[in-house]
mmCIF file of C-alpha atoms in Angstrom:
data_model
loop_
_atom_site.group_PDB
_atom_site.id
_atom_site.type_symbol
_atom_site.label_atom_id
_atom_site.label_comp_id
_atom_site.label_asym_id
_atom_site.label_seq_id
_atom_site.Cartn_x
_atom_site.Cartn_y
_atom_site.Cartn_z
ATOM 1 C CA MET A 1 18.513 7.765 -0.230
ATOM 2 C CA VAL A 2 18.093 9.088 -3.335
ATOM 3 C CA ILE A 3 14.467 10.065 -2.358
ATOM 4 C CA LYS A 4 16.208 12.125 0.578
ATOM 5 C CA SER A 5 19.111 13.646 -1.428
ATOM 6 C CA LEU A 6 17.014 15.734 -3.526
ATOM 7 C CA LEU A 7 15.410 16.963 -0.312
ATOM 8 C CA LYS A 8 16.002 19.543 2.669
ATOM 9 C CA ASP A 9 15.830 18.720 5.862
ATOM 10 C CA PRO A 10 16.251 21.697 7.995
ATOM 11 C CA TYR A 11 15.286 19.811 11.008
ATOM 12 C CA GLY A 12 16.902 16.499 10.996
ATOM 13 C CA ALA A 13 12.939 14.565 10.314
ATOM 14 C CA LEU A 14 14.894 12.452 7.937
ATOM 15 C CA ARG A 15 18.397 11.853 9.879
ATOM 16 C CA ASN A 16 17.686 8.467 10.620
ATOM 17 C CA TRP A 17 17.349 7.473 6.872
ATOM 18 C CA ASP A 18 21.117 6.047 6.587
ATOM 19 C CA ARG A 19 22.746 5.173 3.518
ATOM 20 C CA ASN A 20 24.569 2.761 5.108
ATOM 21 C CA SER A 21 21.398 1.140 6.689
ATOM 22 C CA VAL A 22 20.594 -2.398 4.822
ATOM 23 C CA ASP A 23 16.608 -2.105 6.271
ATOM 24 C CA PRO A 24 14.600 1.154 5.750
ATOM 25 C CA CYS A 25 11.700 0.151 7.545
ATOM 26 C CA THR A 26 13.643 0.921 11.010
ATOM 27 C CA TRP A 27 13.550 4.537 8.917
ATOM 28 C CA SER A 28 11.695 7.644 10.543
ATOM 29 C CA PHE A 29 7.894 7.918 8.641
ATOM 30 C CA ILE A 30 8.371 4.630 6.401
ATOM 31 C CA SER A 31 6.157 1.298 7.140
ATOM 32 C CA CYS A 32 6.294 -1.711 5.766
ATOM 33 C CA SER A 33 4.892 -5.313 4.867
ATOM 34 C CA PRO A 34 6.059 -8.243 6.497
ATOM 35 C CA GLU A 35 8.136 -8.984 3.805
ATOM 36 C CA ASN A 36 10.053 -5.742 4.529
ATOM 37 C CA LEU A 37 8.808 -3.683 1.432
ATOM 38 C CA VAL A 38 8.219 -0.432 1.835
ATOM 39 C CA THR A 39 4.487 0.503 1.442
ATOM 40 C CA ALA A 40 4.537 4.325 3.090
ATOM 41 C CA LEU A 41 5.744 6.676 3.006
ATOM 42 C CA GLU A 42 4.217 9.510 5.410
ATOM 43 C CA ALA A 43 6.360 12.910 6.110
ATOM 44 C CA PRO A 44 4.192 15.853 6.587
ATOM 45 C CA SER A 45 4.852 18.652 8.303
ATOM 46 C CA LYS A 46 8.363 18.306 8.802
ATOM 47 C CA ASN A 47 9.247 21.326 6.582
ATOM 48 C CA LEU A 48 10.826 19.987 3.783
ATOM 49 C CA SER A 49 12.107 21.302 0.989
ATOM 50 C CA GLY A 50 13.818 20.267 -2.396
ATOM 51 C CA ARG A 51 12.293 18.009 -5.164
ATOM 52 C CA LEU A 52 10.566 14.912 -5.395
ATOM 53 C CA SER A 53 13.278 12.467 -6.859
ATOM 54 C CA PRO A 54 11.338 10.170 -9.903
ATOM 55 C CA SER A 55 13.689 7.057 -7.563
ATOM 56 C CA ILE A 56 9.832 6.967 -6.133
ATOM 57 C CA GLY A 57 8.917 4.968 -8.624
ATOM 58 C CA ASN A 58 11.239 2.279 -7.636
ATOM 59 C CA LEU A 59 8.874 1.610 -4.680
ATOM 60 C CA THR A 60 7.028 -0.688 -6.106
ATOM 61 C CA LYS A 61 4.695 -1.910 -3.325
ATOM 62 C CA LEU A 62 3.748 1.815 -1.777
ATOM 63 C CA GLU A 63 0.672 2.019 -1.399
ATOM 64 C CA LYS A 64 0.624 5.423 0.424
ATOM 65 C CA LEU A 65 2.367 8.603 -0.146
ATOM 66 C CA GLN A 66 1.589 11.541 2.636
ATOM 67 C CA LEU A 67 3.926 14.603 1.980
ATOM 68 C CA GLN A 68 1.699 17.258 2.702
ATOM 69 C CA ASN A 69 2.369 21.099 4.287
ATOM 70 C CA ASN A 70 5.839 20.908 2.643
ATOM 71 C CA ASN A 71 8.034 23.022 0.888
ATOM 72 C CA ILE A 72 8.328 20.323 -2.031
ATOM 73 C CA ILE A 73 8.808 22.210 -5.387
ATOM 74 C CA GLY A 74 9.278 21.458 -8.955
ATOM 75 C CA PRO A 75 7.363 18.574 -11.027
ATOM 76 C CA ILE A 76 5.057 15.514 -9.292
ATOM 77 C CA PRO A 77 7.488 13.025 -11.401
ATOM 78 C CA ALA A 78 5.922 10.685 -13.858
ATOM 79 C CA GLU A 79 7.333 7.818 -12.719
ATOM 80 C CA ILE A 80 4.757 8.163 -9.752
ATOM 81 C CA GLY A 81 3.023 5.664 -12.180
ATOM 82 C CA LYS A 82 4.821 2.749 -11.719
ATOM 83 C CA LEU A 83 3.305 2.702 -8.309
ATOM 84 C CA ALA A 84 0.446 0.234 -9.232
ATOM 85 C CA LYS A 85 -0.555 -0.372 -5.696
ATOM 86 C CA LEU A 86 -0.848 3.156 -4.879
ATOM 87 C CA ARG A 87 -4.097 4.238 -2.694
ATOM 88 C CA THR A 88 -3.235 7.423 -1.290
ATOM 89 C CA LEU A 89 -1.648 10.368 -3.036
ATOM 90 C CA VAL A 90 -0.960 13.701 -0.721
ATOM 91 C CA LEU A 91 0.705 16.181 -2.230
ATOM 92 C CA SER A 92 -1.222 18.904 -0.466
ATOM 93 C CA SER A 93 0.197 22.285 0.351
ATOM 94 C CA ASN A 94 3.509 22.375 -1.062
ATOM 95 C CA LYS A 95 5.090 24.364 -3.946
ATOM 96 C CA LEU A 96 4.834 21.905 -7.016
ATOM 97 C CA HIS A 97 4.016 23.194 -10.593
ATOM 98 C CA GLY A 98 3.733 21.786 -13.861
ATOM 99 C CA THR A 99 1.491 19.207 -15.102
ATOM 100 C CA VAL A 100 -0.237 16.431 -13.651
ATOM 101 C CA PRO A 101 1.144 13.361 -15.091
ATOM 102 C CA ASN A 102 -0.994 11.362 -17.231
ATOM 103 C CA SER A 103 0.940 8.226 -15.936
ATOM 104 C CA LEU A 104 -1.233 8.776 -12.388
ATOM 105 C CA GLY A 105 -4.253 7.610 -14.382
ATOM 106 C CA ARG A 106 -2.695 4.450 -15.086
ATOM 107 C CA LEU A 107 -2.777 3.353 -11.240
ATOM 108 C CA GLY A 108 -5.992 1.643 -10.746
ATOM 109 C CA ARG A 109 -5.933 0.920 -7.159
ATOM 110 C CA LEU A 110 -5.317 4.998 -6.298
ATOM 111 C CA GLN A 111 -8.969 5.993 -4.358
ATOM 112 C CA TYR A 112 -7.595 9.253 -2.551
ATOM 113 C CA ILE A 113 -5.363 12.159 -4.375
ATOM 114 C CA ASP A 114 -5.026 15.453 -2.299
ATOM 115 C CA LEU A 115 -2.853 18.023 -4.664
ATOM 116 C CA SER A 116 -4.387 20.913 -3.372
ATOM 117 C CA TYR A 117 -2.518 24.129 -2.996
ATOM 118 C CA ASN A 118 0.152 23.637 -4.890
ATOM 119 C CA ASN A 119 0.593 25.503 -8.332
ATOM 120 C CA LEU A 120 -0.308 22.712 -10.861
ATOM 121 C CA SER A 121 -1.755 23.144 -13.937
ATOM 122 C CA GLY A 122 -3.286 21.556 -17.073
ATOM 123 C CA PRO A 123 -6.087 19.021 -17.385
ATOM 124 C CA ILE A 124 -6.118 16.165 -14.919
ATOM 125 C CA PRO A 125 -5.598 12.136 -16.051
ATOM 126 C CA LYS A 126 -9.005 10.119 -16.058
ATOM 127 C CA THR A 127 -8.671 8.241 -12.834
ATOM 128 C CA SER A 128 -10.402 6.219 -10.952
ATOM 129 C CA ALA A 129 -10.035 7.676 -7.591
ATOM 130 C CA ARG A 130 -13.252 8.083 -5.458
ATOM 131 C CA THR A 131 -11.690 11.220 -3.686
ATOM 132 C CA LEU A 132 -9.335 14.395 -5.158
ATOM 133 C CA ASN A 133 -9.132 17.569 -4.363
ATOM 134 C CA ILE A 134 -7.599 19.998 -6.424
ATOM 135 C CA ALA A 135 -8.432 22.926 -4.627
ATOM 136 C CA GLY A 136 -6.287 25.971 -4.754
ATOM 137 C CA ASN A 137 -4.164 25.233 -8.210
ATOM 138 C CA PRO A 138 -5.348 28.431 -10.139
ATOM 139 C CA LEU A 139 -4.551 27.214 -13.478
ATOM 140 C CA ILE A 140 -6.490 23.599 -12.901
ATOM 141 C CA CYS A 141 -9.620 25.143 -11.468
ATOM 142 C CA ALA A 142 -9.729 28.796 -12.620
ATOM 143 C CA ALA A 143 -12.889 27.448 -15.287
ATOM 144 C CA GLU A 144 -14.470 25.714 -12.494
ATOM 145 C CA GLN A 145 -16.807 26.558 -10.143
ATOM 146 C CA ASP A 146 -16.803 23.441 -7.322
ATOM 147 C CA CYS A 147 -13.417 22.560 -7.167
ATOM 148 C CA ASP A 148 -13.388 22.453 -3.401
ATOM 149 C CA SER A 149 -12.768 18.718 -1.909
ATOM 150 C CA THR A 150 -14.355 17.028 -4.554
ATOM 151 C CA LYS A 151 -16.556 13.580 -4.266
ATOM 152 C CA LEU A 152 -16.182 11.238 -7.326
ATOM 153 C CA LYS A 153 -17.514 8.538 -8.368
ATOM 154 C CA PRO A 154 -14.379 7.518 -10.991
ATOM 155 C CA MET A 155 -13.835 9.925 -13.419
ATOM 156 C CA LEU A 156 -14.559 8.727 -17.051
ATOM 157 C CA ASP A 157 -15.307 11.649 -19.647
ATOM 158 C CA SER A 158 -13.942 14.534 -17.893
ATOM 159 C CA TYR A 159 -11.274 15.685 -16.236
ATOM 160 C CA ILE A 160 -12.126 17.894 -13.176
ATOM 161 C CA ALA A 161 -15.480 16.129 -11.656
ATOM 162 C CA GLY A 162 -17.715 17.709 -8.777
ATOM 163 C CA GLU A 163 -20.641 15.956 -7.562
ATOM 164 C CA GLN A 164 -22.101 13.070 -9.926
#
């Protein structure tokens, strides 16, 4: 519920996220494992605004986080680095700013990252992701020629890589 508390939801997309419910697996946009552990949070294009809560790091079984095409502001919380099972991270087309947390580089299972069309800055941590999209972040891509949807081999020596 802390995740919801920092988000504004003008159209009630998250209205069934009930703090009295003991089973978040029944909530909209949540997927769970057979053991009833949250494995996915997918709420694209729901007009959500506000901040992404650092408590996202408590969802330690999360494999997929997709919140693209919303109006989420602020930095990407460093606690995202606690999501050791995360395979897909899509936060594109929001209003995120600040640097990409170094903790993202610790996520060895991460295969797909889309942080495009935000206002992120600074270097991108080395990552094992096969696909990284950082287009539309001028403070990351300004010096790079080819910053559209980037297909990668694992990033070893550079923080931004094109076809390699």
